[in-house]
Coordinates of C-alpha atoms in Angstrom, one line a residue:
M1 CA 131.5 -4.4 135.3
C2 CA 129.4 -2.7 137.8
G3 CA 129.5 -0.6 141.0
I4 CA 129.9 -1.9 144.5
C5 CA 129.2 -0.5 148.0
G6 CA 128.8 -1.6 151.5
I7 CA 129.1 -1.0 155.3
F8 CA 131.1 -2.8 157.9
S9 CA 129.9 -2.0 161.5
E10 CA 129.1 -3.9 164.7
R11 CA 127.4 -0.8 166.0
L12 CA 124.7 -0.7 163.3
S13 CA 122.0 -3.3 163.1
T14 CA 121.6 -5.3 159.9
A15 CA 118.4 -3.4 159.1
E16 CA 120.2 -0.1 159.5
R17 CA 123.1 -1.1 157.4
E18 CA 120.8 -2.5 154.6
A19 CA 118.7 0.7 154.5
K20 CA 121.9 2.8 154.0
V21 CA 123.4 0.4 151.5
Q22 CA 120.2 0.3 149.5
R23 CA 120.4 4.1 149.1
M24 CA 124.1 3.8 148.2
N25 CA 123.4 1.2 145.6
Q26 CA 120.6 3.2 144.0
E27 CA 123.1 6.0 143.4
M28 CA 125.0 3.8 141.0
L29 CA 122.2 2.7 138.7
H30 CA 124.2 4.1 135.7
R31 CA 127.1 1.8 136.5
G32 CA 125.0 -1.3 136.5
P33 CA 121.5 -1.2 135.0
D34 CA 121.1 -4.9 134.4
S35 CA 120.6 -6.2 138.0
H36 CA 121.5 -5.6 141.6
G37 CA 122.1 -7.7 144.8
M38 CA 122.8 -7.4 148.5
Y39 CA 124.1 -9.7 151.2
S40 CA 124.5 -9.3 155.0
S41 CA 126.4 -11.4 157.4
G42 CA 127.9 -10.5 160.8
P43 CA 128.9 -6.9 160.8
A44 CA 129.1 -6.7 157.0
T45 CA 126.6 -5.6 154.3
I46 CA 127.8 -5.7 150.7
A47 CA 125.9 -4.8 147.5
M48 CA 126.4 -4.2 143.8
R49 CA 124.8 -2.9 140.6
R50 CA 125.6 -5.1 137.6
L51 CA 126.4 -4.3 134.0
A52 CA 126.3 -7.8 132.4
I53 CA 129.3 -8.5 130.2
V54 CA 130.2 -12.2 130.9
D55 CA 127.7 -15.0 131.7
L56 CA 124.7 -12.7 131.2
D57 CA 122.2 -15.1 132.8
G58 CA 124.3 -16.7 135.5
G59 CA 126.6 -14.0 136.8
Q60 CA 124.4 -12.2 139.2
Q61 CA 126.2 -11.0 142.3
P62 CA 126.8 -11.5 145.2
L63 CA 128.5 -14.8 144.3
F64 CA 129.2 -17.5 146.8
N65 CA 131.7 -20.4 147.2
E66 CA 130.5 -24.0 147.5
A67 CA 129.9 -23.8 151.2
G68 CA 128.1 -20.5 151.0
D69 CA 130.3 -18.9 153.7
I70 CA 132.4 -16.7 151.4
A71 CA 130.6 -14.0 149.3
I72 CA 131.9 -11.4 146.9
V73 CA 130.8 -8.3 145.0
C74 CA 133.2 -7.0 142.3
N75 CA 133.4 -4.1 139.9
G76 CA 135.6 -5.2 137.0
E77 CA 136.7 -7.9 134.7
I78 CA 139.1 -10.8 135.2
Y79 CA 140.6 -11.4 131.8
N80 CA 142.4 -14.7 132.6
H81 CA 139.3 -16.2 134.2
A82 CA 139.2 -19.2 131.8
E83 CA 142.8 -20.2 132.6
L84 CA 142.2 -19.7 136.4
R85 CA 139.0 -21.7 136.2
H86 CA 140.8 -24.6 134.7
Q87 CA 143.5 -24.6 137.3
L88 CA 141.1 -24.3 140.2
K89 CA 138.9 -27.1 138.9
A90 CA 141.9 -29.3 138.8
A91 CA 142.5 -28.4 142.4
G92 CA 139.0 -29.6 143.3
H93 CA 136.9 -26.5 143.3
R94 CA 133.4 -26.6 141.9
F95 CA 131.9 -23.7 140.0
S96 CA 128.2 -22.8 139.9
T97 CA 128.4 -20.1 137.2
H98 CA 130.5 -19.1 134.1
S99 CA 131.2 -15.6 135.6
D100 CA 134.7 -14.3 135.5
I101 CA 134.2 -13.0 139.1
E102 CA 133.5 -16.4 140.6
V103 CA 137.2 -17.3 140.0
I104 CA 138.2 -14.7 142.7
L105 CA 136.2 -16.6 145.3
H106 CA 137.9 -20.0 144.6
A107 CA 141.3 -18.4 144.1
Y108 CA 140.9 -16.8 147.6
E109 CA 139.9 -20.2 149.1
E110 CA 143.0 -21.7 147.5
Y111 CA 145.6 -19.0 148.0
G112 CA 144.2 -16.5 150.5
T113 CA 145.2 -12.9 149.8
D114 CA 147.9 -14.2 147.5
A115 CA 145.0 -14.8 145.0
L116 CA 145.5 -11.2 144.1
H117 CA 148.8 -12.1 142.4
H118 CA 146.9 -14.5 140.1
L119 CA 144.3 -12.0 138.8
R120 CA 144.9 -10.4 135.4
G121 CA 142.3 -7.7 135.0
M122 CA 140.8 -4.5 136.4
F123 CA 138.8 -4.8 139.7
A124 CA 137.7 -3.4 143.0
F125 CA 136.0 -6.0 145.2
A126 CA 134.6 -6.7 148.6
L127 CA 134.8 -10.3 149.8
W128 CA 133.2 -11.5 153.1
D129 CA 135.0 -14.4 154.7
G130 CA 132.5 -16.0 157.0
R131 CA 135.0 -18.4 158.4
R132 CA 137.4 -15.7 159.5
R133 CA 134.6 -13.2 160.1
Q134 CA 136.4 -10.5 158.1
L135 CA 135.9 -8.4 155.1
L136 CA 138.6 -8.1 152.4
L137 CA 138.6 -5.0 150.2
A138 CA 141.0 -5.0 147.2
R139 CA 141.8 -2.8 144.2
D140 CA 143.7 -3.6 140.9
R141 CA 147.3 -2.8 140.5
L142 CA 147.0 0.3 138.2
G143 CA 143.8 1.7 139.7
E144 CA 141.5 1.3 136.7
K145 CA 138.6 0.7 139.1
P146 CA 137.9 3.1 142.0
L147 CA 137.1 2.3 145.6
Y148 CA 136.2 5.2 148.1
L149 CA 136.5 4.6 151.8
S150 CA 135.2 6.5 154.9
R151 CA 135.5 5.6 158.6
D152 CA 133.5 7.7 161.1
S153 CA 134.3 8.5 164.7
A154 CA 132.1 5.5 165.8
G155 CA 134.2 3.1 163.7
V156 CA 131.6 2.6 160.9
V157 CA 133.5 1.8 157.7
S158 CA 131.6 2.6 154.4
F159 CA 132.9 2.0 150.9
A160 CA 131.7 2.5 147.4
S161 CA 132.8 2.7 143.7
E162 CA 131.7 6.4 143.6
L163 CA 131.9 9.3 145.9
R164 CA 128.2 10.1 145.4
S165 CA 127.3 6.6 146.5
L166 CA 129.4 6.9 149.6
A167 CA 127.8 10.2 150.4
A168 CA 124.4 8.6 150.6
A169 CA 125.6 6.6 153.7
L170 CA 127.1 9.5 155.6
S171 CA 125.2 11.6 158.1
S172 CA 127.3 14.7 157.9
D173 CA 127.4 17.2 155.0
L174 CA 130.5 16.9 152.7
S175 CA 132.7 19.9 152.1
L176 CA 135.7 20.6 149.8
S177 CA 138.9 20.6 151.8
P178 CA 141.4 23.5 151.3
Q179 CA 144.1 20.9 150.4
A180 CA 141.9 19.5 147.7
F181 CA 141.2 23.0 146.3
N182 CA 144.9 23.7 146.1
L183 CA 145.8 20.4 144.4
F184 CA 142.9 20.7 142.0
L185 CA 143.8 24.2 140.9
T186 CA 147.3 23.1 140.5
F187 CA 146.9 19.8 138.6
Q188 CA 143.3 19.9 137.3
Y189 CA 142.6 16.7 139.3
I190 CA 143.2 15.6 142.8
P191 CA 146.0 12.9 143.0
E192 CA 145.0 9.7 144.8
P193 CA 144.6 8.5 147.4
L194 CA 143.2 12.0 148.4
T195 CA 139.7 12.9 147.3
P196 CA 137.9 16.3 147.2
V197 CA 136.4 15.6 150.7
E198 CA 138.4 15.5 153.9
D199 CA 138.3 12.1 155.7
I200 CA 137.3 10.3 152.6
H201 CA 140.1 8.5 150.7
Q202 CA 140.5 5.9 148.0
L203 CA 142.0 2.6 148.7
P204 CA 145.4 2.9 147.0
A205 CA 145.8 1.0 143.7
G206 CA 147.6 -2.4 144.2
H207 CA 146.5 -2.6 147.8
F208 CA 144.1 -4.6 149.9
L209 CA 142.5 -3.8 153.3
I210 CA 141.2 -6.3 155.9
L211 CA 138.3 -5.3 158.3
N212 CA 137.9 -7.8 161.1
E213 CA 134.9 -8.4 163.3
N214 CA 135.9 -6.1 166.1
C215 CA 135.9 -3.4 163.4
C216 CA 139.6 -2.8 163.6
A217 CA 140.8 -1.8 160.2
S218 CA 144.3 -2.6 159.3
E219 CA 146.3 -0.2 157.2
P220 CA 146.1 -0.8 153.4
I221 CA 148.7 -3.5 152.4
P222 CA 150.5 -3.4 149.1
Y223 CA 150.5 -6.6 147.1
W224 CA 152.3 -5.2 143.9
D225 CA 155.7 -3.6 143.9
R226 CA 157.2 -2.6 140.6
R227 CA 160.7 -2.8 142.1
N228 CA 160.4 -6.6 142.5
L229 CA 159.6 -7.2 138.8
H230 CA 162.3 -8.7 136.6
A231 CA 162.5 -9.8 133.0
S232 CA 165.3 -10.2 130.5
P233 CA 165.6 -7.2 128.2
I234 CA 166.7 -9.4 125.3
E235 CA 164.5 -9.1 122.2
P236 CA 162.0 -6.7 123.8
A237 CA 160.0 -5.8 120.7
G238 CA 159.0 -9.4 119.9
R239 CA 158.0 -10.1 123.5
V240 CA 156.0 -6.9 123.8
A241 CA 154.3 -7.7 120.5
E242 CA 153.3 -11.1 121.9
A243 CA 152.1 -9.6 125.2
I244 CA 149.9 -7.0 123.4
D245 CA 148.5 -9.6 121.1
T246 CA 147.5 -11.8 124.0
A247 CA 146.0 -8.8 125.8
C248 CA 143.8 -7.9 122.8
V249 CA 142.6 -11.5 122.5
L250 CA 141.6 -11.6 126.1
M251 CA 140.0 -8.2 126.2
G252 CA 138.2 -8.7 122.9
T253 CA 136.3 -11.6 124.4
A254 CA 132.8 -10.9 125.9
D255 CA 129.3 -12.2 125.7
V256 CA 128.1 -8.8 124.3
P257 CA 129.2 -6.8 121.3
V258 CA 132.7 -5.2 121.5
G259 CA 133.9 -2.0 119.9
V260 CA 137.0 0.1 119.7
A261 CA 137.4 3.9 120.2
L262 CA 139.5 4.8 117.2
S263 CA 141.5 7.9 116.5
G264 CA 144.2 8.5 113.9
G265 CA 147.0 7.8 116.4
I266 CA 149.3 4.8 116.8
D267 CA 147.9 3.5 120.1
S268 CA 144.2 3.1 119.2
S269 CA 145.2 2.0 115.7
L270 CA 147.3 -0.8 117.1
V271 CA 144.6 -2.0 119.4
A272 CA 142.1 -2.0 116.5
A273 CA 144.4 -3.8 114.1
I274 CA 145.3 -6.6 116.5
T275 CA 141.8 -7.1 117.8
A276 CA 140.3 -7.1 114.3
R277 CA 142.8 -9.8 113.3
H278 CA 141.3 -12.1 115.9
Y279 CA 137.7 -11.0 115.7
P280 CA 137.3 -9.8 112.1
R281 CA 133.5 -10.0 111.9
D282 CA 132.7 -8.8 115.4
L283 CA 134.4 -5.5 115.9
Q284 CA 132.8 -2.0 115.6
A285 CA 134.9 1.2 115.5
F286 CA 133.8 4.6 116.8
T287 CA 135.6 7.8 116.1
I288 CA 135.0 11.5 117.0
G289 CA 135.4 14.7 115.0
Y290 CA 134.5 18.3 115.3
S291 CA 132.2 20.6 113.4
G292 CA 133.8 22.3 110.4
R293 CA 136.4 19.5 110.3
P294 CA 139.4 21.5 111.6
V295 CA 143.0 20.2 110.9
S296 CA 142.9 18.4 114.2
D297 CA 139.9 16.3 113.1
E298 CA 141.2 12.7 112.7
R299 CA 138.0 11.1 111.4
S300 CA 139.4 10.6 107.9
Q301 CA 142.5 8.8 109.2
A302 CA 140.4 6.6 111.5
K303 CA 137.9 5.8 108.8
G304 CA 140.8 4.9 106.4
L305 CA 142.2 2.5 108.9
A306 CA 138.8 0.9 109.6
D307 CA 138.3 0.4 105.9
H308 CA 141.8 -1.1 105.6
L309 CA 140.9 -3.5 108.5
G310 CA 137.5 -4.3 107.1
I311 CA 135.5 -3.1 110.2
P312 CA 132.5 -0.7 110.3
C313 CA 133.2 2.8 111.6
L314 CA 130.7 5.1 113.2
E315 CA 131.6 8.8 113.1
I316 CA 130.5 11.1 115.9
E317 CA 130.7 14.8 115.2
I318 CA 130.9 17.1 118.3
A319 CA 129.6 20.7 117.9
D320 CA 130.9 23.5 120.1
E321 CA 127.4 24.3 121.3
E322 CA 126.8 20.7 122.3
V323 CA 129.8 20.7 124.6
I324 CA 128.6 24.0 126.2
D325 CA 125.0 22.8 126.6
D326 CA 126.1 19.4 128.1
F327 CA 128.6 20.9 130.6
P328 CA 126.1 20.4 133.5
L329 CA 125.3 16.9 132.4
L330 CA 129.0 16.1 132.2
M331 CA 129.5 17.5 135.6
A332 CA 126.8 15.4 137.1
Y333 CA 128.7 12.2 136.2
M334 CA 132.1 13.7 137.1
D335 CA 132.3 11.8 140.4
S336 CA 135.6 13.4 141.2
P337 CA 136.5 16.8 139.7
I338 CA 138.8 16.4 136.6
A339 CA 139.0 19.6 134.5
D340 CA 140.5 17.8 131.5
I341 CA 138.7 19.1 128.4
A342 CA 139.2 15.6 126.9
A343 CA 136.3 14.4 129.1
Y344 CA 133.7 15.3 126.5
G345 CA 135.3 13.1 123.9
Y346 CA 135.1 10.0 126.2
F347 CA 131.6 11.0 127.2
A348 CA 130.4 11.3 123.5
V349 CA 132.0 8.2 122.2
S350 CA 130.7 6.1 125.2
R351 CA 127.2 7.5 124.6
A352 CA 127.4 6.6 120.9
A353 CA 128.6 3.1 121.7
R354 CA 125.7 2.5 124.1
L355 CA 123.1 3.8 121.6
A356 CA 124.6 1.4 119.0
G357 CA 124.2 -1.5 121.4
V358 CA 127.9 -1.9 122.1
P359 CA 128.6 -2.0 125.8
V360 CA 132.3 -2.8 125.7
L361 CA 134.9 -0.5 124.1
L362 CA 138.6 -1.1 123.7
S363 CA 140.9 1.9 124.0
G364 CA 144.6 2.7 123.3
M365 CA 144.9 4.7 126.5
G366 CA 148.2 4.2 128.3
G367 CA 150.4 4.0 125.2
D368 CA 151.8 7.5 125.7
E369 CA 152.1 7.2 129.5
F370 CA 153.7 3.8 129.5
F371 CA 155.9 3.9 126.3
W372 CA 157.5 7.3 126.6
G373 CA 155.1 9.2 124.3
Y374 CA 155.5 12.6 126.0
S375 CA 158.6 14.7 125.2
W376 CA 158.3 16.6 128.5
V377 CA 158.5 13.4 130.4
R378 CA 161.7 12.4 128.6
E379 CA 163.1 15.9 129.3
A380 CA 162.3 15.4 133.0
V381 CA 164.4 12.2 133.0
S382 CA 167.4 14.0 131.4
R383 CA 167.1 17.1 133.6
N384 CA 166.9 15.1 136.9
G385 CA 169.6 12.8 135.7
D386 CA 171.9 15.7 135.1
I387 CA 171.2 17.0 138.6
L388 CA 171.9 13.7 140.2
S389 CA 175.2 13.3 138.3
G390 CA 176.3 16.8 139.2
K391 CA 176.3 18.0 135.6
R392 CA 173.7 20.7 136.3
R393 CA 175.2 23.4 138.6
R394 CA 174.2 26.9 139.3
S395 CA 174.8 29.4 136.6
F396 CA 176.6 32.8 137.2
T397 CA 173.1 34.4 137.4
D398 CA 172.0 31.8 139.9
R399 CA 175.0 32.5 142.0
V400 CA 174.6 36.3 141.9
L401 CA 170.9 36.0 142.8
R402 CA 171.8 33.3 145.4
R403 CA 169.4 30.8 143.8
P404 CA 169.8 27.3 145.3
I405 CA 171.2 24.3 143.4
P406 CA 168.4 22.8 141.3
S407 CA 166.6 20.0 143.3
I408 CA 165.1 16.8 142.0
D409 CA 161.5 17.1 141.1
F410 CA 159.1 16.1 138.2
F411 CA 156.4 18.8 138.2
G412 CA 158.2 21.8 139.6
V413 CA 159.5 23.2 136.3
H414 CA 156.0 23.4 134.8
S415 CA 154.9 27.0 134.9
A416 CA 151.2 26.1 134.5
L417 CA 151.3 24.0 137.6
R418 CA 153.3 26.5 139.6
N419 CA 150.8 29.2 138.5
G420 CA 147.9 27.0 139.6
D421 CA 149.4 26.5 143.0
A422 CA 150.2 30.3 143.4
F423 CA 146.7 31.4 142.3
S424 CA 145.0 28.9 144.6
R425 CA 147.0 30.3 147.6
E426 CA 146.2 33.9 146.6
L427 CA 142.5 33.0 146.4
L428 CA 142.2 31.1 149.7
T429 CA 141.0 32.9 152.8
S430 CA 143.6 33.2 155.5
S431 CA 141.9 30.5 157.6
A432 CA 141.8 28.1 154.7
L433 CA 145.4 28.9 153.7
A434 CA 146.6 28.2 157.2
V435 CA 146.0 24.5 156.7
V436 CA 147.6 24.1 153.3
S437 CA 151.3 23.5 153.8
E438 CA 153.8 25.2 151.6
G439 CA 154.7 23.1 148.6
L440 CA 151.9 20.6 149.3
W441 CA 151.6 19.6 145.7
L442 CA 155.3 18.7 145.3
D443 CA 155.7 17.2 148.8
M444 CA 152.8 14.8 148.1
N445 CA 153.9 13.9 144.6
G446 CA 157.7 13.6 144.6
L447 CA 160.0 11.3 142.9
D448 CA 161.0 8.0 144.6
Q449 CA 164.8 8.5 144.8
S450 CA 165.3 4.8 145.7
L451 CA 164.6 4.1 142.0
P452 CA 166.7 4.8 138.9
I453 CA 165.6 8.2 137.7
H454 CA 163.9 7.0 134.5
L455 CA 161.9 4.5 136.5
A456 CA 161.1 7.1 139.2
V457 CA 159.7 9.5 136.6
S458 CA 157.6 6.8 134.9
E459 CA 156.3 5.6 138.3
L460 CA 155.2 9.2 139.3
L461 CA 153.6 9.9 136.0
N462 CA 151.5 6.8 136.2
R463 CA 150.7 7.3 139.9
T464 CA 149.4 10.8 139.3
W465 CA 148.4 11.8 135.7
L466 CA 147.5 8.4 134.4
R467 CA 145.7 7.1 137.5
S468 CA 143.9 10.2 138.8
N469 CA 143.2 12.0 135.5
C470 CA 143.1 9.5 132.6
L471 CA 141.9 6.3 134.2
A472 CA 139.4 8.1 136.5
L473 CA 138.1 10.1 133.6
V474 CA 137.5 7.1 131.3
D475 CA 135.9 5.2 134.1
R476 CA 133.4 7.9 135.0
M477 CA 132.6 9.0 131.5
S478 CA 132.1 5.5 130.1
M479 CA 130.1 4.3 133.1
A480 CA 127.8 7.3 132.8
H481 CA 126.4 5.4 129.8
S482 CA 126.8 1.9 131.2
V483 CA 129.8 1.2 129.0
E484 CA 132.9 -0.8 130.0
V485 CA 136.2 0.4 128.6
R486 CA 139.2 -2.1 128.4
L487 CA 142.8 -1.0 128.0
P488 CA 145.1 -3.6 126.3
L489 CA 148.1 -1.3 126.6
L490 CA 147.8 -1.3 130.3
D491 CA 147.3 -5.1 130.7
V492 CA 149.0 -6.1 133.9
D493 CA 151.1 -8.8 132.2
L494 CA 152.4 -6.3 129.6
V495 CA 153.1 -3.8 132.3
N496 CA 154.9 -6.4 134.4
L497 CA 157.0 -7.5 131.4
V498 CA 158.1 -4.1 130.3
T499 CA 158.7 -2.9 133.9
G500 CA 160.7 -6.0 134.6
M501 CA 162.9 -5.4 131.4
R502 CA 163.4 -1.8 132.5
N503 CA 164.4 -2.9 136.0
D504 CA 167.0 -5.2 134.4
G505 CA 168.6 -2.7 132.1
L506 CA 166.2 -1.7 129.2
D507 CA 166.6 2.0 128.7
D508 CA 164.0 2.6 126.0
W509 CA 163.4 6.1 127.2
Q510 CA 166.5 7.1 125.4
L511 CA 165.2 5.7 122.1
P512 CA 163.1 7.6 119.6
H513 CA 159.4 8.4 120.3
K514 CA 157.6 5.2 121.6
S515 CA 160.3 3.2 119.9
L516 CA 159.6 -0.1 121.8
L517 CA 155.9 0.1 120.9
I518 CA 156.5 1.0 117.2
D519 CA 159.1 -1.7 116.8
A520 CA 156.6 -4.2 118.1
L521 CA 154.0 -3.0 115.5
A522 CA 156.2 -3.9 112.5
G523 CA 153.8 -5.6 110.0
V524 CA 150.7 -4.8 112.0
L525 CA 149.9 -1.3 110.8
P526 CA 150.4 0.5 107.5
A527 CA 153.7 2.5 107.4
E528 CA 151.8 5.8 107.1
V529 CA 150.1 5.2 110.5
L530 CA 153.4 4.4 112.2
Q531 CA 155.1 7.5 110.7
R532 CA 152.2 9.8 111.5
R533 CA 153.1 12.8 113.7
K534 CA 151.7 12.6 117.2
Q535 CA 148.7 14.9 117.5
G536 CA 147.0 13.9 120.7
F537 CA 143.5 15.0 121.7
T538 CA 143.3 18.4 120.0
P539 CA 139.7 19.6 119.7
P540 CA 138.9 23.3 119.5
V541 CA 139.9 23.6 123.2
G542 CA 139.9 27.4 123.2
R543 CA 136.4 27.7 121.8
W544 CA 135.0 25.1 124.2
M545 CA 136.5 26.6 127.3
Q546 CA 135.5 30.1 126.3
G547 CA 132.0 29.1 125.5
I548 CA 131.7 27.3 128.9
L549 CA 133.2 30.3 130.7
S550 CA 130.8 32.7 129.0
R551 CA 127.8 30.6 129.8
Y552 CA 128.5 29.7 133.4
S553 CA 131.1 32.1 134.9
H554 CA 128.4 34.1 136.8
L555 CA 128.2 31.2 139.2
L556 CA 131.5 32.2 140.7
S557 CA 130.0 35.3 142.3
G558 CA 128.9 34.4 145.8
G559 CA 129.0 30.7 145.0
Y560 CA 130.0 27.6 147.0
L561 CA 133.7 28.5 147.2
V562 CA 133.0 31.9 148.7
E563 CA 130.1 30.9 151.0
S564 CA 132.0 27.9 152.4
G565 CA 134.9 30.1 153.5
L566 CA 137.4 28.7 151.1
V567 CA 137.8 31.6 148.7
D568 CA 137.8 35.4 149.3
Q569 CA 135.4 37.0 146.9
D570 CA 137.4 40.3 146.7
K571 CA 140.6 38.4 146.0
M572 CA 138.9 36.4 143.2
D573 CA 137.4 39.5 141.6
R574 CA 140.9 41.1 141.6
L575 CA 142.8 38.1 140.3
L576 CA 140.4 36.7 137.7
P577 CA 141.5 39.2 134.9
A578 CA 145.1 38.0 135.4
M579 CA 144.3 34.3 135.1
D580 CA 144.8 32.5 131.9
Q581 CA 141.8 30.7 130.3
E582 CA 142.8 27.3 131.7
T583 CA 143.0 28.5 135.3
R584 CA 139.7 30.3 135.0
Y585 CA 138.2 27.1 133.6
K586 CA 139.5 25.1 136.5
L587 CA 138.1 27.6 139.0
L588 CA 134.7 27.5 137.4
F589 CA 134.8 23.7 137.1
I590 CA 135.4 23.2 140.8
E591 CA 132.7 25.8 141.7
C592 CA 130.2 23.9 139.6
W593 CA 131.3 20.5 140.8
C594 CA 130.9 21.6 144.5
R595 CA 127.4 23.0 143.8
M596 CA 126.2 19.8 142.2
H597 CA 128.0 17.1 144.3
L598 CA 128.3 18.8 147.7
R599 CA 125.2 21.0 147.8
Q600 CA 123.1 18.7 145.6
E601 CA 121.8 21.6 143.5
S602 CA 121.2 22.1 139.8
L603 CA 123.1 24.8 138.0
L604 CA 120.3 27.3 138.3
G605 CA 118.2 25.9 135.6
L606 CA 120.9 25.8 133.0
G607 CA 120.2 22.3 131.9
S608 CA 121.7 20.6 134.9
V609 CA 120.7 17.2 136.3
S610 CA 120.7 16.3 139.9
I611 CA 123.0 13.5 141.1
R612 CA 120.3 12.3 143.5
S613 CA 118.1 9.5 142.1

């Protein structure tokens, strides 16, 4: 695990590229404190910061093939590297390290870009092919690891694992785009591949990009299509159980201590139970709670399961004042703005793991998103299914008021999102509003009507909320403390299996809450855990938000949003009293984020840290 960056340009000299890349690499010290490396050839300079997890002594990057004419830097882990190594050795390839990343090099030599289909893991990498004189950039299927891209008017292509790193290579000042402001105030995050900054994008998940020597960049090319996945839906629970077991075995393997982020819920309990079964003496659990132990505090349940499994459990108590005081620190590591109040939980548990000497954490993230854990998502399937079948027609009131026939969408019925969109438009200055198309948030995030409706809803949920909120959040908050988080419930082989079964007729969305996952758990977890009512992340959200708003809201007056010409101060003063707490929090969040990441300023002495090293 680490951070990568680089520049591809024939216009810049090697010395110019390396000077810029050196600055970019330094910005990612937190992602890789153990070592760093850089390599230049032709028009390409690539670099990395390393967090050593596998082959601690021999896995320094860049890594090279036998001939030394192919080089790679990679952020991520390849979980099936032992199996791939065996296959590639049998095909005649010689390895110089035990690093999981070296298998990508030899797989590329053997299969070309089809090597991506052989990789089971999370990754974003840059591979220089000296034979073809081209640079290959690629990102994992689900988007667990980020990769930002920029191409200037002179054709200079820069890339990095974090926006702050990329900014170090750019000559012009960065600014928040009106479209990003609208999307952020609507969703609380900015759906990929867009970023907060105009002309900077992320390489889409499940895609690769080739830059050739005349600096002509192809369009990103997809290498993973859920529609092409197929698997028999017979005996799904048993096959899912086997796939999850394998994922936990692979992800529980490392050359450093491994822990698990444990709550009282089904998903993390499952991951802990299966992993502890294979590594009974090596696993450490971490759980968070809240001062005063409110009803939502799950430490007792987590500790009870840890005792049942025979693994140690460290409790982290989060006080309200700690969250408020650390808001600037959290913001400093929030590479892309995400106003999910759950951020501090990931931040705190990752910090505790690092202090305990445990640089790898397993998490149950993805269970709700991939196994129908949200009731509102199921309702979206039913609602849109009725519309498509003609069952849902205009009521008498709709006809009198001349309302249109309901149209297919996923997010549109959510009043909080509609209100966020409406407030953002009312806040924007006339010039900023002119470039934000009507219905931007729905147009850019619509259902794929070529898919069955339940698959279209699942795909959109995972393309937006899971990728741009959850996965981005866990990456930034864990890497803030140089901790790698692994997600067995989003293992690509598991995702391929379940998606393939759904493509071939499995309709588990119609079954009870997370039925497929719960059936697969039979005998793994105590009955009381399986029957526990879903609680989700429920800290004292109201108190946390109110405390942050009380401490920092004065920054909205004459701040970045107003001075940049995005927001009209008079409109904001008039509308703020009508905004609910969540909307006001999002507005303050984006103001503070812009001050720190675009202006490079501290939060006026309020405990902030600068993102510049």
